[in-house]
Coordinates of N, CA and C in Angstrom, one line a residue:
X1305 N 15.6 19.5 83.0 CA 14.8 20.6 82.6 C 14.5 21.5 83.8
X1306 N 14.7 22.8 83.7 CA 14.4 23.7 84.7 C 12.9 23.8 84.9
X1307 N 12.5 23.8 86.1 CA 11.1 23.8 86.4 C 10.7 25.2 86.8
X1308 N 9.5 25.6 86.4 CA 8.9 26.9 86.7 C 8.1 26.8 88.1
X1309 N 8.2 27.8 88.8 CA 7.4 27.8 90.1 C 5.9 27.9 89.6
X1310 N 5.1 27.2 90.4 CA 3.6 27.2 90.1 C 2.9 28.0 91.1
X1311 N 2.0 28.9 90.6 CA 1.2 29.8 91.4 C 0.1 29.0 92.1
X1312 N -0.2 29.3 93.3 CA -1.3 28.7 94.0 C -2.2 29.8 94.6
X1313 N -3.4 29.9 94.4 CA -4.2 29.1 93.4 C -3.8 29.5 92.0
X1314 N -4.0 28.5 91.1 CA -3.6 28.8 89.7 C -4.4 29.9 89.0
X1315 N -3.8 30.5 88.1 CA -4.4 31.6 87.3 C -5.6 30.9 86.5
X1316 N -6.8 31.5 86.4 CA -7.9 30.9 85.7 C -7.6 30.6 84.2
X1317 N -6.8 31.4 83.6 CA -6.5 31.1 82.2 C -5.6 29.9 82.1
X1318 N -4.6 29.7 83.0 CA -3.8 28.5 83.0 C -4.6 27.3 83.4
X1319 N -5.5 27.4 84.3 CA -6.4 26.3 84.7 C -7.2 25.8 83.5
X1320 N -7.8 26.7 82.7 CA -8.5 26.4 81.5 C -7.6 25.7 80.5
X1321 N -6.4 26.2 80.3 CA -5.5 25.7 79.3 C -5.1 24.2 79.7
X1322 N -4.8 24.0 81.0 CA -4.4 22.7 81.5 C -5.6 21.7 81.4
X1323 N -6.8 22.2 81.7 CA -8.0 21.3 81.5 C -8.1 20.9 80.1
X1324 N -8.0 21.8 79.1 CA -8.0 21.5 77.7 C -6.9 20.5 77.3
X1325 N -5.7 20.7 77.8 CA -4.6 19.8 77.6 C -4.9 18.4 78.0
X1326 N -5.4 18.2 79.2 CA -5.7 16.9 79.7 C -6.9 16.3 78.9
X1327 N -7.8 17.1 78.5 CA -8.9 16.5 77.7 C -8.4 16.0 76.4
X1328 N -7.5 16.7 75.8 CA -6.9 16.3 74.5 C -6.1 15.1 74.7
X1329 N -5.4 14.9 75.8 CA -4.6 13.8 76.1 C -5.4 12.5 76.5
X1330 N -6.6 12.7 76.8 CA -7.4 11.6 77.3 C -8.0 10.7 76.2
X1331 N -7.1 10.2 75.4 CA -7.4 9.3 74.3 C -6.2 8.5 73.9
X1332 N -6.3 7.2 73.9 CA -5.1 6.4 73.6 C -4.5 6.6 72.2
X1333 N -5.3 6.9 71.2 CA -4.8 7.1 69.9 C -4.0 8.4 69.9
X1334 N -4.6 9.5 70.5 CA -3.8 10.7 70.5 C -2.5 10.6 71.3
X1335 N -2.5 9.9 72.4 CA -1.3 9.7 73.2 C -0.3 9.0 72.3
X1336 N -0.7 7.9 71.6 CA 0.2 7.2 70.7 C 0.8 8.1 69.6
X1337 N -0.1 9.0 69.0 CA 0.4 9.9 68.0 C 1.5 10.8 68.6
X1338 N 1.2 11.4 69.8 CA 2.2 12.3 70.4 C 3.5 11.5 70.7
X1339 N 3.4 10.3 71.2 CA 4.6 9.5 71.4 C 5.4 9.3 70.1
X1340 N 4.7 9.1 69.0 CA 5.3 8.9 67.7 C 6.0 10.2 67.2
X1341 N 5.6 11.3 67.8 CA 6.2 12.6 67.4 C 7.3 13.1 68.3
X1342 N 7.6 12.3 69.3 CA 8.6 12.8 70.3 C 10.0 12.8 69.7
X1343 N 10.3 12.0 68.7 CA 11.6 11.9 68.2 C 11.8 12.5 66.8
X1344 N 10.7 12.8 66.1 CA 10.8 13.4 64.8 C 9.5 13.8 64.3
X1345 N 9.5 14.8 63.3 CA 8.2 15.2 62.7 C 7.9 14.1 61.7
X1346 N 6.5 14.0 61.5 CA 6.0 12.9 60.6 C 4.8 13.4 59.8
X1347 N 4.6 12.8 58.7 CA 3.4 13.1 57.9 C 2.2 12.2 58.4
X1348 N 1.0 12.6 57.9 CA -0.2 11.7 58.2 C 0.0 10.3 57.7
X1349 N 0.6 10.2 56.6 CA 0.9 8.8 56.0 C 1.8 8.0 56.9
X1350 N 2.9 8.7 57.4 CA 3.8 8.0 58.3 C 3.1 7.6 59.6
X1351 N 2.3 8.5 60.1 CA 1.6 8.2 61.4 C 0.5 7.1 61.2
X1352 N -0.2 7.2 60.1 CA -1.2 6.1 59.9 C -0.6 4.7 59.8
X1353 N 0.6 4.7 59.1 CA 1.3 3.4 59.0 C 1.8 2.9 60.4
X1354 N 2.3 3.9 61.2 CA 2.9 3.5 62.5 C 1.7 3.0 63.4
X1355 N 0.6 3.7 63.4 CA -0.5 3.4 64.2 C -1.4 2.3 63.6
X1356 N -1.2 2.0 62.4 CA -2.1 1.0 61.7 C -3.5 1.4 61.8
X1357 N -3.7 2.7 61.5 CA -5.1 3.3 61.5 C -5.3 4.0 60.2
X1358 N -6.5 4.2 59.7 CA -6.8 4.9 58.5 C -6.4 6.3 58.6
X1359 N -6.0 6.9 57.5 CA -5.5 8.3 57.5 C -6.6 9.2 58.0
X1360 N -7.9 8.9 57.7 CA -9.0 9.8 58.1 C -9.0 9.8 59.6
X1361 N -8.8 8.7 60.3 CA -8.8 8.6 61.8 C -7.7 9.4 62.3
X1362 N -6.5 9.2 61.8 CA -5.3 9.9 62.2 C -5.5 11.4 62.0
X1363 N -6.0 11.8 60.9 CA -6.2 13.3 60.6 C -7.2 13.9 61.6
X1364 N -8.2 13.2 61.9 CA -9.2 13.7 62.9 C -8.5 13.9 64.3
X1365 N -7.7 12.9 64.7 CA -7.1 13.1 66.0 C -6.0 14.2 66.0
X1366 N -5.3 14.3 64.8 CA -4.3 15.4 64.7 C -5.0 16.8 64.7
X1367 N -6.2 16.9 64.2 CA -6.9 18.1 64.3 C -7.3 18.5 65.7
X1368 N -7.6 17.5 66.5 CA -7.9 17.7 67.9 C -6.6 18.2 68.6
X1369 N -5.5 17.6 68.3 CA -4.2 18.0 68.9 C -3.8 19.3 68.5
X1370 N -4.0 19.7 67.2 CA -3.7 21.0 66.7 C -4.6 22.1 67.4
X1371 N -5.9 21.8 67.5 CA -6.8 22.7 68.2 C -6.3 22.9 69.7
X1372 N -5.8 21.9 70.3 CA -5.3 22.0 71.7 C -3.9 22.6 71.7
X1373 N -3.4 23.0 70.6 CA -2.0 23.6 70.5 C -0.9 22.6 71.0
X1374 N -1.1 21.3 70.8 CA -0.1 20.3 71.2 C 0.8 19.9 70.0
X1375 N 0.3 20.1 68.8 CA 1.2 19.8 67.6 C 1.2 21.1 66.7
X1376 N 2.2 21.2 65.9 CA 2.3 22.2 64.9 C 2.6 21.5 63.6
X1377 N 2.4 22.3 62.5 CA 2.6 21.7 61.2 C 3.6 22.5 60.4
X1378 N 4.2 21.9 59.4 CA 5.1 22.5 58.5 C 4.8 21.9 57.1
X1379 N 4.5 22.8 56.1 CA 4.2 22.3 54.8 C 5.5 22.3 53.9
X1380 N 5.7 21.2 53.2 CA 6.8 21.0 52.3 C 6.2 20.5 51.0
X1381 N 5.8 21.4 50.1 CA 5.1 21.0 48.8 C 3.8 20.5 49.2
X1382 N 3.4 19.3 48.7 CA 2.1 18.7 49.0 C 2.0 18.1 50.4
X1383 N 3.2 17.9 51.0 CA 3.2 17.2 52.3 C 3.1 18.1 53.5
X1384 N 2.4 17.7 54.5 CA 2.3 18.4 55.8 C 3.0 17.6 56.8
X1385 N 3.9 18.2 57.5 CA 4.6 17.5 58.6 C 4.1 18.0 59.9
X1386 N 3.9 17.0 60.9 CA 3.5 17.3 62.2 C 4.6 17.1 63.2
X1387 N 4.7 18.0 64.2 CA 5.7 17.9 65.2 C 5.0 18.4 66.5
X1388 N 5.7 18.0 67.7 CA 5.2 18.5 69.0 C 5.4 20.0 69.1
X1389 N 4.5 20.6 69.8 CA 4.5 22.1 69.9 C 5.7 22.6 70.7
X1390 N 6.1 21.8 71.7 CA 7.3 22.3 72.5 C 7.8 21.1 73.4
X1391 N 9.0 21.4 74.0 CA 9.7 20.3 74.8 C 8.9 20.0 76.1
X1392 N 8.1 20.9 76.6 CA 7.3 20.6 77.8 C 6.4 19.4 77.6
X1393 N 5.9 19.2 76.4 CA 5.0 18.1 76.1 C 5.8 16.8 76.2
X1394 N 7.0 16.7 75.6 CA 7.8 15.5 75.7 C 8.1 15.2 77.2
X1395 N 8.4 16.1 78.0 CA 8.6 15.9 79.4 C 7.3 15.4 80.1
X1396 N 6.2 16.0 79.8 CA 4.9 15.6 80.4 C 4.6 14.1 80.0
X1397 N 4.8 13.8 78.8 CA 4.6 12.4 78.3 C 5.5 11.4 79.0
X1398 N 6.8 11.8 79.1 CA 7.8 10.9 79.7 C 7.4 10.7 81.2
X1399 N 7.0 11.7 81.9 CA 6.7 11.6 83.3 C 5.4 10.7 83.5
X1400 N 4.4 11.0 82.6 CA 3.2 10.2 82.7 C 3.4 8.7 82.4
X1401 N 4.2 8.4 81.4 CA 4.5 7.0 81.2 C 5.4 6.4 82.2
X1402 N 6.3 7.1 82.7 CA 7.2 6.7 83.8 C 6.3 6.3 85.0
X1403 N 5.4 7.2 85.3 CA 4.5 7.0 86.5 C 3.7 5.7 86.2
X1404 N 3.1 5.5 85.0 CA 2.4 4.3 84.7 C 3.2 3.0 84.9
X1405 N 4.5 3.1 84.4 CA 5.3 1.9 84.5 C 5.6 1.6 86.0
X1406 N 5.9 2.7 86.8 CA 6.1 2.4 88.2 C 4.9 1.8 88.9
X1407 N 3.7 2.3 88.5 CA 2.5 1.7 89.1 C 2.3 0.3 88.7
X1408 N 2.5 0.0 87.4 CA 2.3 -1.4 86.9 C 3.3 -2.3 87.5
X1409 N 4.6 -1.9 87.6 CA 5.6 -2.8 88.1 C 5.9 -2.8 89.6
X1410 N 5.2 -1.9 90.3 CA 5.3 -1.8 91.7 C 6.7 -1.2 92.1
X1411 N 7.3 -0.4 91.2 CA 8.6 0.2 91.5 C 8.5 1.3 92.6
X1412 N 9.5 1.5 93.3 CA 9.5 2.6 94.3 C 9.6 4.0 93.6
X1413 N 9.1 5.0 94.3 CA 9.2 6.3 93.8 C 10.6 6.8 93.8
X1414 N 10.9 7.8 93.0 CA 12.3 8.4 93.0 C 12.4 9.3 94.2
X1415 N 13.6 9.5 94.7 CA 13.8 10.4 95.8 C 13.3 11.8 95.5
X1416 N 12.7 12.4 96.4 CA 12.1 13.7 96.2 C 13.1 14.8 95.8
X1417 N 12.8 15.6 94.8 CA 13.7 16.7 94.5 C 13.5 17.8 95.5
X1418 N 14.4 18.7 95.6 CA 14.1 19.9 96.5 C 12.9 20.6 96.1
X1419 N 12.1 21.0 97.1 CA 10.8 21.7 96.8 C 11.0 22.9 96.0
X1420 N 10.5 22.9 94.7 CA 10.6 24.1 93.9 C 9.2 24.3 93.2
X1421 N 8.3 23.4 93.4 CA 7.1 23.4 92.7 C 6.1 24.5 93.1
X1422 N 5.2 24.1 94.0 CA 4.1 25.0 94.4 C 4.6 26.1 95.3
X1423 N 4.1 27.2 95.1 CA 4.4 28.4 96.0 C 3.4 28.5 97.0

């Protein structure tokens, strides 16, 4: 994935957006929901079965994720399908869980990529 250069200091609008993003991600149920959506769109029924949670609980967390613009919906008759808002979120989740696995297993860091991040 091509990385965008990051402005320093960050734009206040971007800073507020990222703060809201991390607040929405700061819940294990919502993280599990997002992981379940990384490979396909799913209905609330599908997600509640996957998470073994009541539909009301799943719906409440999906509303939070929708409000944070992390998931989008598509209606097909009476069913509403949820999907991740964009590919950036899949990469963010992959990196976050890779980081957690490295920390848990004591794995070494990957070689540093050429500096393209912060300006």
